[in-house]
XYZ file of N, CA, C and O in Angstrom:
272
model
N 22.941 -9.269 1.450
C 22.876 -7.857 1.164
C 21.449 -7.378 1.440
O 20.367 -7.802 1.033
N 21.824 -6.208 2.386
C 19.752 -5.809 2.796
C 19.715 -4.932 1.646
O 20.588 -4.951 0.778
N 18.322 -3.863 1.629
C 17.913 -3.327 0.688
C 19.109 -1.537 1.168
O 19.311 -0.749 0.244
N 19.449 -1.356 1.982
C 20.511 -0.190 1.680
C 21.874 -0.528 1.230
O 22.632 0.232 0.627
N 22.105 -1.717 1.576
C 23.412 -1.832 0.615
C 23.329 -1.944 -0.869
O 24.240 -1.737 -1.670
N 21.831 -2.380 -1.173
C 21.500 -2.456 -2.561
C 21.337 -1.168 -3.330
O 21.549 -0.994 -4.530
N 20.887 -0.219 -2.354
C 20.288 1.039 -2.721
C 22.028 1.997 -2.647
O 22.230 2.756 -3.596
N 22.794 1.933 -1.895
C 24.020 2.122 -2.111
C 24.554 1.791 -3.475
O 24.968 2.705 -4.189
N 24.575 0.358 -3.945
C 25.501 -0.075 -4.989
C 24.710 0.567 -6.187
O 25.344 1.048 -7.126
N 23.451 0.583 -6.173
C 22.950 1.417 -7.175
C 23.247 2.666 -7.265
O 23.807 3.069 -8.284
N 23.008 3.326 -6.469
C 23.514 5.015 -6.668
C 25.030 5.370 -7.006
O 25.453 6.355 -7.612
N 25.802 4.200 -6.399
C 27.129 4.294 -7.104
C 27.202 3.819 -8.521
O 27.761 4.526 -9.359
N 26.845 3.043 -8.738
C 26.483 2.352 -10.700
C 26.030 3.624 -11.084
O 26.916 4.297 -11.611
N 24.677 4.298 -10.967
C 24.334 5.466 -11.486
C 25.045 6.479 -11.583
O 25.019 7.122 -12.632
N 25.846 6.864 -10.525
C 26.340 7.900 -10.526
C 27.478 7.703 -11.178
O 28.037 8.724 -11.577
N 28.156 6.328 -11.479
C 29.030 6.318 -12.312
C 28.873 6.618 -13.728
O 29.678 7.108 -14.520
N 27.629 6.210 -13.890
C 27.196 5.887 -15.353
C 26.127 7.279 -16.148
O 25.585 7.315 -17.253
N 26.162 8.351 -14.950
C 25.343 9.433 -15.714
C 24.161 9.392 -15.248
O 23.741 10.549 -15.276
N 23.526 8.828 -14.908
C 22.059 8.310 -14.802
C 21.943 8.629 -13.475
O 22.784 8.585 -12.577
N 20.211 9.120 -13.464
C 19.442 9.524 -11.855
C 19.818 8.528 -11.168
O 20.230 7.483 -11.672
N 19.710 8.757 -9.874
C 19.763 8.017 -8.406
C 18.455 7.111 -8.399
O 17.396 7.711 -8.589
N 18.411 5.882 -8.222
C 17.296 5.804 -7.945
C 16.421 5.819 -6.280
O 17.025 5.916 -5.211
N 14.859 5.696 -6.423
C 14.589 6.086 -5.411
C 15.226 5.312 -3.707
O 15.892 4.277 -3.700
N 14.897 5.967 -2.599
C 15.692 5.046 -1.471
C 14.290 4.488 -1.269
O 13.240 5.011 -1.641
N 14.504 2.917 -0.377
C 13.791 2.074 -0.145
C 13.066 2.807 0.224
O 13.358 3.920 0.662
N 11.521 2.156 0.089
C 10.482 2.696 1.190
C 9.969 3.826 1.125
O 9.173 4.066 2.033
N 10.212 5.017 0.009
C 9.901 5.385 -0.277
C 8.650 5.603 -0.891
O 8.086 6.669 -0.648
N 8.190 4.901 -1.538
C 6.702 4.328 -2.630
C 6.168 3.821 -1.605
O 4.973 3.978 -1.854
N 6.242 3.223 -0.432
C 5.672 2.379 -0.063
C 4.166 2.872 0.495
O 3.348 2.012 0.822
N 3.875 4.155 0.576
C 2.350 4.867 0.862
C 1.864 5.020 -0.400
O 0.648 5.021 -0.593
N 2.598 5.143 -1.229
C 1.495 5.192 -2.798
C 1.160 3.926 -2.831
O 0.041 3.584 -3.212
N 2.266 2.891 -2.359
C 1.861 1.279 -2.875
C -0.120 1.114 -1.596
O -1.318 1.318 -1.788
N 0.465 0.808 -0.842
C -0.513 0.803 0.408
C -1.937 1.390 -0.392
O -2.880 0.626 -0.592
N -1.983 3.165 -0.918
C -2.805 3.280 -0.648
C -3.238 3.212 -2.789
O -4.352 3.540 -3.199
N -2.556 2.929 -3.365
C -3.096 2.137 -4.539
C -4.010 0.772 -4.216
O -5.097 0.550 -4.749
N -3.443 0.021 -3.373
C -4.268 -1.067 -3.413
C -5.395 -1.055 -2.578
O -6.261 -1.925 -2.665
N -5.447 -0.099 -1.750
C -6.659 0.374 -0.978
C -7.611 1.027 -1.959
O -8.737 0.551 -1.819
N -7.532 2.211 -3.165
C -7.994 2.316 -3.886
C -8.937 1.363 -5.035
O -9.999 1.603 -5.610
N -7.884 0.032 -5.064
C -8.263 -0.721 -6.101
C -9.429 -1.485 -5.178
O -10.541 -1.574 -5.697
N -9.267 -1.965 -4.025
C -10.199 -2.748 -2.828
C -11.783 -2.044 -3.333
O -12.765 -2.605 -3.818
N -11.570 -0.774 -3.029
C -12.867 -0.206 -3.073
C -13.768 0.205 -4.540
O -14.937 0.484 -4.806
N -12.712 0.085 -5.152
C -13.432 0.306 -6.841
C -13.730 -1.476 -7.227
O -14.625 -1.590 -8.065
N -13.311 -2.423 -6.897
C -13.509 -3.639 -6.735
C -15.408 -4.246 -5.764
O -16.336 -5.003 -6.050
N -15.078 -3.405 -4.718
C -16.567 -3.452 -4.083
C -17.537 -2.328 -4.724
O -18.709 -2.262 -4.353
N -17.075 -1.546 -5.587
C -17.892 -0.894 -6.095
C -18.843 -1.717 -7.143
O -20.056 -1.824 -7.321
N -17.515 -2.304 -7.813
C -18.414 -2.999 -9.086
C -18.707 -4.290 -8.432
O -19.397 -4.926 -9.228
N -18.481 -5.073 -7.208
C -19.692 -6.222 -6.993
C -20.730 -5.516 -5.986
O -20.843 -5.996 -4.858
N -21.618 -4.207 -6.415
C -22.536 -3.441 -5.382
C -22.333 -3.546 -3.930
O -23.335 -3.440 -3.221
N -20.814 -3.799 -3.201
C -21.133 -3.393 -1.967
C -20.887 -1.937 -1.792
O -20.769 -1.107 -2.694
N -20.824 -1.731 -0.458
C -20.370 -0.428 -0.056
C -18.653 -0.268 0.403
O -17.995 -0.989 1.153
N -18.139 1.281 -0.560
C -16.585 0.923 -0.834
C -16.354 1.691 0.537
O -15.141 1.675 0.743
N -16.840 2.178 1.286
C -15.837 2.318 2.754
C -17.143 1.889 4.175
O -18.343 1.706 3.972
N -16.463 1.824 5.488
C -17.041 1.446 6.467
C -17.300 0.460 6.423
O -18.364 0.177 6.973
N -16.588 -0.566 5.818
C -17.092 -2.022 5.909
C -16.737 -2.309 7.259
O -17.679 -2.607 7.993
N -15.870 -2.292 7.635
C -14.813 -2.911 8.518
C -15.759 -2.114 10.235
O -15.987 -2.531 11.370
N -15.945 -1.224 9.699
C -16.980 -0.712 11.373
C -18.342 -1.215 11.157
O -19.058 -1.463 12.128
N -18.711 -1.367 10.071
C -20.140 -2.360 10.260
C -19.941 -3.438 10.290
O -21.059 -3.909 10.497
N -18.902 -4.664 10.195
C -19.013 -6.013 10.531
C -18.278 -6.014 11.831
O -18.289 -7.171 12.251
N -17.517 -5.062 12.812
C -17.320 -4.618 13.667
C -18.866 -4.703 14.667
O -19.272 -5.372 15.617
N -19.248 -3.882 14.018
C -21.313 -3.564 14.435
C -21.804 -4.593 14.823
O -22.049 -4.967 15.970
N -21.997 -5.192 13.620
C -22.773 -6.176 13.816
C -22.101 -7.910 14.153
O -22.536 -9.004 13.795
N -21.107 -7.606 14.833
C -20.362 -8.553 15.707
C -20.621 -8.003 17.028
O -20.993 -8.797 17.893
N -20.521 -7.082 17.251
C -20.825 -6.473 19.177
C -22.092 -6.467 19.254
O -22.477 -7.080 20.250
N -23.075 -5.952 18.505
C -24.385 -5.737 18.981
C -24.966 -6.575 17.615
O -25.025 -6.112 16.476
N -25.349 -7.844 18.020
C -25.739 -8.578 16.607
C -27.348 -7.787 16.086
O -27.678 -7.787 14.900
N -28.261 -7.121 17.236
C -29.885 -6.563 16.712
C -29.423 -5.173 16.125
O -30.300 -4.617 15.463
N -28.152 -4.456 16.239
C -28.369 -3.194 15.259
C -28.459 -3.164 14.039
O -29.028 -2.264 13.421
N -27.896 -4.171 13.520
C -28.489 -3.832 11.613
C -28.846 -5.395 11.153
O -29.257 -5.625 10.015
């Protein structure tokens, strides 16, 4: 059973039973993404790095090793 037949049998249980629909797959999945992107950077906050542009400065200083 994939996740729409699951998401099917639920909305039929619910809807039998009174109760909201719940959400369809994949839905959450940009709050999920960008929760843990959130947490990444409050994480480098508190060990003093810097919480964005990491990824283009070790980028940097992999192509041109004398710029920083």
């Amino acid at each position: 059973m994939n996740a729409l037949h699951q998401h099917l049998l639920d909305s039929y249980r619910a809807a039998r039973n009174g109760e909201p629909a719940p959400p369809v797959p994949g839905a959450q999945d940009v709050a999920a993404l960008r929760a843990a992107r959130d947490h990444r950077r409050f994480e480098a906050v508190l060990a003093g790095r810097p919480a964005t542009g990491r990824l283009r400065l070790a980028l940097r200083r992999w192509l041109r090793p004398g710029a920083c």
